[in-house]
């Protein structure tokens, strides 16, 4: 990655213990983007349920998670509800018209979304597990290694550890 931070980011979202820290990392990255650049971050939740029989409970939980992400961004930027973000923020369910089964399906849906929205860089939560069944992050990243137009990284964050005080 270059010296100047990427200004157009895609962040796949799933419920994990490191998601909050990943959001904070992305916000720090975005605040370092020069004001003359078209800065945007898209937090997306790739659906993993069959859309012919949508799981309404899972969809509601995904929407609530995306709303929580927006709340965390406001907290990190110390801005009020209703105030504009200093960069474009999109939160969205994606791949709602397809059934994502394999790591290649997830990688393809992320790449398609990134290209459609002119996003240049993907930031992964290190604990991202899109389908909740098994680790897919390494295979997804291996698929992304095959393309040159979209770069990626794993957010350098860890789990919060609380000890005795």
mmCIF file of C-alpha atoms in Angstrom:
data_model
loop_
_atom_site.group_PDB
_atom_site.id
_atom_site.type_symbol
_atom_site.label_atom_id
_atom_site.label_comp_id
_atom_site.label_asym_id
_atom_site.label_seq_id
_atom_site.Cartn_x
_atom_site.Cartn_y
_atom_site.Cartn_z
ATOM 1 C CA UNK A 1 0.000 0.000 0.000
ATOM 2 C CA UNK A 2 1.228 3.473 -0.790
ATOM 3 C CA UNK A 3 2.193 6.240 1.632
ATOM 4 C CA UNK A 4 -1.134 7.997 1.102
ATOM 5 C CA UNK A 5 -3.969 5.990 2.638
ATOM 6 C CA UNK A 6 -6.529 4.525 0.273
ATOM 7 C CA UNK A 7 -9.501 6.843 0.070
ATOM 8 C CA UNK A 8 -12.179 4.427 -1.147
ATOM 9 C CA UNK A 9 -12.581 1.420 1.127
ATOM 10 C CA UNK A 10 -14.772 -1.664 1.311
ATOM 11 C CA UNK A 11 -15.173 -3.341 4.697
ATOM 12 C CA UNK A 12 -17.029 -6.673 4.848
ATOM 13 C CA UNK A 13 -18.954 -6.899 8.114
ATOM 14 C CA UNK A 14 -19.954 -9.849 10.253
ATOM 15 C CA UNK A 15 -20.507 -10.219 13.959
ATOM 16 C CA UNK A 16 -17.101 -10.764 15.579
ATOM 17 C CA UNK A 17 -15.146 -9.877 18.689
ATOM 18 C CA UNK A 18 -12.827 -7.595 16.705
ATOM 19 C CA UNK A 19 -15.398 -5.767 14.583
ATOM 20 C CA UNK A 20 -15.522 -2.728 16.869
ATOM 21 C CA UNK A 21 -11.737 -2.358 16.709
ATOM 22 C CA UNK A 22 -11.790 -2.808 12.927
ATOM 23 C CA UNK A 23 -14.317 0.025 12.588
ATOM 24 C CA UNK A 24 -12.103 2.256 14.761
ATOM 25 C CA UNK A 25 -9.073 1.392 12.597
ATOM 26 C CA UNK A 26 -10.957 2.268 9.409
ATOM 27 C CA UNK A 27 -12.149 5.577 10.878
ATOM 28 C CA UNK A 28 -8.540 6.461 11.785
ATOM 29 C CA UNK A 29 -7.479 5.594 8.229
ATOM 30 C CA UNK A 30 -10.236 7.725 6.717
ATOM 31 C CA UNK A 31 -9.414 10.749 8.855
ATOM 32 C CA UNK A 32 -5.897 10.612 7.372
ATOM 33 C CA UNK A 33 -7.170 10.945 3.803
ATOM 34 C CA UNK A 34 -6.434 14.389 2.308
ATOM 35 C CA UNK A 35 -9.521 16.599 2.011
ATOM 36 C CA UNK A 36 -9.163 16.922 -1.770
ATOM 37 C CA UNK A 37 -9.712 13.174 -2.306
ATOM 38 C CA UNK A 38 -13.128 11.594 -2.799
ATOM 39 C CA UNK A 39 -13.132 9.627 0.464
ATOM 40 C CA UNK A 40 -15.692 6.872 0.944
ATOM 41 C CA UNK A 41 -16.056 3.746 3.027
ATOM 42 C CA UNK A 42 -18.642 1.053 2.414
ATOM 43 C CA UNK A 43 -19.410 -1.367 5.236
ATOM 44 C CA UNK A 44 -21.179 -4.330 3.655
ATOM 45 C CA UNK A 45 -22.775 -7.461 5.020
ATOM 46 C CA UNK A 46 -22.754 -10.234 2.401
ATOM 47 C CA UNK A 47 -25.874 -12.302 2.974
ATOM 48 C CA UNK A 48 -25.366 -16.007 3.454
ATOM 49 C CA UNK A 49 -28.965 -17.136 3.473
ATOM 50 C CA UNK A 50 -30.947 -18.223 0.469
ATOM 51 C CA UNK A 51 -32.971 -15.280 -0.726
ATOM 52 C CA UNK A 52 -35.817 -17.414 -2.040
ATOM 53 C CA UNK A 53 -36.559 -18.136 1.597
ATOM 54 C CA UNK A 54 -34.957 -15.205 3.383
ATOM 55 C CA UNK A 55 -34.181 -15.596 7.028
ATOM 56 C CA UNK A 56 -35.919 -12.502 8.375
ATOM 57 C CA UNK A 57 -34.326 -12.844 11.803
ATOM 58 C CA UNK A 58 -30.834 -13.026 10.276
ATOM 59 C CA UNK A 59 -31.603 -10.079 7.982
ATOM 60 C CA UNK A 60 -32.812 -8.007 10.944
ATOM 61 C CA UNK A 61 -29.670 -8.888 12.937
ATOM 62 C CA UNK A 62 -27.491 -7.888 9.953
ATOM 63 C CA UNK A 63 -29.286 -4.536 9.610
ATOM 64 C CA UNK A 64 -28.863 -3.913 13.354
ATOM 65 C CA UNK A 65 -25.149 -4.719 13.091
ATOM 66 C CA UNK A 66 -24.759 -2.238 10.240
ATOM 67 C CA UNK A 67 -26.590 0.411 12.284
ATOM 68 C CA UNK A 68 -24.223 -0.294 15.185
ATOM 69 C CA UNK A 69 -21.298 0.326 12.811
ATOM 70 C CA UNK A 70 -22.728 3.776 11.970
ATOM 71 C CA UNK A 71 -23.076 4.494 15.706
ATOM 72 C CA UNK A 72 -19.459 3.502 16.337
ATOM 73 C CA UNK A 73 -18.291 5.779 13.518
ATOM 74 C CA UNK A 74 -20.181 8.695 15.106
ATOM 75 C CA UNK A 75 -18.625 7.876 18.499
ATOM 76 C CA UNK A 76 -15.119 7.680 17.041
ATOM 77 C CA UNK A 77 -15.550 10.978 15.186
ATOM 78 C CA UNK A 78 -17.374 12.577 18.127
ATOM 79 C CA UNK A 79 -20.231 13.810 15.963
ATOM 80 C CA UNK A 80 -23.909 14.095 16.796
ATOM 81 C CA UNK A 81 -26.714 12.020 15.348
ATOM 82 C CA UNK A 82 -27.897 13.732 12.179
ATOM 83 C CA UNK A 83 -24.582 15.502 11.524
ATOM 84 C CA UNK A 84 -22.748 14.688 8.293
ATOM 85 C CA UNK A 85 -19.746 12.405 8.304
ATOM 86 C CA UNK A 86 -16.505 14.006 7.045
ATOM 87 C CA UNK A 87 -16.350 11.247 4.401
ATOM 88 C CA UNK A 88 -19.011 9.224 2.628
ATOM 89 C CA UNK A 89 -20.285 6.244 4.661
ATOM 90 C CA UNK A 90 -22.454 3.505 3.199
ATOM 91 C CA UNK A 91 -23.802 0.500 5.092
ATOM 92 C CA UNK A 92 -25.533 -2.147 3.032
ATOM 93 C CA UNK A 93 -26.592 -5.774 2.741
ATOM 94 C CA UNK A 94 -25.092 -7.193 -0.452
ATOM 95 C CA UNK A 95 -25.463 -10.361 -2.517
ATOM 96 C CA UNK A 96 -29.145 -10.475 -1.615
ATOM 97 C CA UNK A 97 -30.042 -11.938 -5.008
ATOM 98 C CA UNK A 98 -27.641 -14.865 -4.882
ATOM 99 C CA UNK A 99 -26.672 -17.739 -2.625
ATOM 100 C CA UNK A 100 -23.094 -17.436 -1.377
ATOM 101 C CA UNK A 101 -21.732 -20.887 -0.741
ATOM 102 C CA UNK A 102 -17.982 -20.958 -1.226
ATOM 103 C CA UNK A 103 -15.067 -18.648 -0.532
ATOM 104 C CA UNK A 104 -14.954 -17.906 -4.262
ATOM 105 C CA UNK A 105 -18.604 -16.771 -4.120
ATOM 106 C CA UNK A 106 -17.790 -14.372 -1.270
ATOM 107 C CA UNK A 107 -14.667 -13.057 -3.000
ATOM 108 C CA UNK A 108 -16.543 -12.580 -6.283
ATOM 109 C CA UNK A 109 -19.391 -10.706 -4.584
ATOM 110 C CA UNK A 110 -16.932 -8.404 -2.791
ATOM 111 C CA UNK A 111 -14.962 -7.741 -5.966
ATOM 112 C CA UNK A 112 -18.102 -7.061 -7.977
ATOM 113 C CA UNK A 113 -19.318 -4.603 -5.344
ATOM 114 C CA UNK A 114 -15.910 -2.896 -5.113
ATOM 115 C CA UNK A 115 -15.709 -2.464 -8.872
ATOM 116 C CA UNK A 116 -19.300 -1.207 -9.172
ATOM 117 C CA UNK A 117 -18.623 1.473 -6.536
ATOM 118 C CA UNK A 118 -15.066 2.335 -7.586
ATOM 119 C CA UNK A 119 -13.569 1.097 -4.296
ATOM 120 C CA UNK A 120 -9.838 0.454 -4.402
ATOM 121 C CA UNK A 121 -9.081 -1.335 -1.164
ATOM 122 C CA UNK A 122 -10.735 -3.932 1.098
ATOM 123 C CA UNK A 123 -10.118 -3.946 4.843
ATOM 124 C CA UNK A 124 -10.921 -7.227 6.602
ATOM 125 C CA UNK A 125 -11.745 -7.683 10.248
ATOM 126 C CA UNK A 126 -9.242 -10.372 11.367
ATOM 127 C CA UNK A 127 -12.076 -12.409 12.902
ATOM 128 C CA UNK A 128 -14.381 -12.005 9.877
ATOM 129 C CA UNK A 129 -16.278 -15.234 9.331
ATOM 130 C CA UNK A 130 -18.977 -14.535 6.762
ATOM 131 C CA UNK A 131 -21.045 -17.670 7.024
ATOM 132 C CA UNK A 132 -20.521 -18.488 10.691
ATOM 133 C CA UNK A 133 -19.670 -22.102 9.856
ATOM 134 C CA UNK A 134 -15.946 -22.095 9.342
ATOM 135 C CA UNK A 135 -12.957 -19.899 8.629
ATOM 136 C CA UNK A 136 -13.161 -18.478 5.127
ATOM 137 C CA UNK A 137 -10.972 -15.402 5.491
ATOM 138 C CA UNK A 138 -7.716 -16.977 4.241
ATOM 139 C CA UNK A 139 -9.359 -18.609 1.207
ATOM 140 C CA UNK A 140 -11.182 -15.357 0.377
ATOM 141 C CA UNK A 141 -7.908 -13.461 0.545
ATOM 142 C CA UNK A 142 -6.250 -16.104 -1.637
ATOM 143 C CA UNK A 143 -8.914 -15.449 -4.272
ATOM 144 C CA UNK A 144 -8.260 -11.705 -4.004
ATOM 145 C CA UNK A 145 -4.544 -12.325 -4.612
ATOM 146 C CA UNK A 146 -5.526 -13.213 -8.181
ATOM 147 C CA UNK A 147 -6.713 -9.688 -9.031
ATOM 148 C CA UNK A 148 -4.711 -6.506 -9.449
ATOM 149 C CA UNK A 149 -7.322 -3.755 -9.455
ATOM 150 C CA UNK A 150 -8.417 -4.128 -5.808
ATOM 151 C CA UNK A 151 -5.968 -4.429 -2.921
ATOM 152 C CA UNK A 152 -6.738 -5.708 0.558
ATOM 153 C CA UNK A 153 -5.410 -5.859 4.071
ATOM 154 C CA UNK A 154 -6.337 -7.327 7.402
ATOM 155 C CA UNK A 155 -6.976 -4.619 10.001
ATOM 156 C CA UNK A 156 -4.099 -4.681 12.519
ATOM 157 C CA UNK A 157 -6.366 -5.042 15.529
ATOM 158 C CA UNK A 158 -6.762 -7.601 18.262
ATOM 159 C CA UNK A 159 -9.285 -8.721 20.757
ATOM 160 C CA UNK A 160 -9.788 -6.544 23.755
ATOM 161 C CA UNK A 161 -8.346 -8.246 26.792
ATOM 162 C CA UNK A 162 -9.534 -7.260 30.198
ATOM 163 C CA UNK A 163 -7.602 -8.243 33.241
ATOM 164 C CA UNK A 164 -7.985 -7.659 36.921
ATOM 165 C CA UNK A 165 -7.669 -4.099 37.994
#
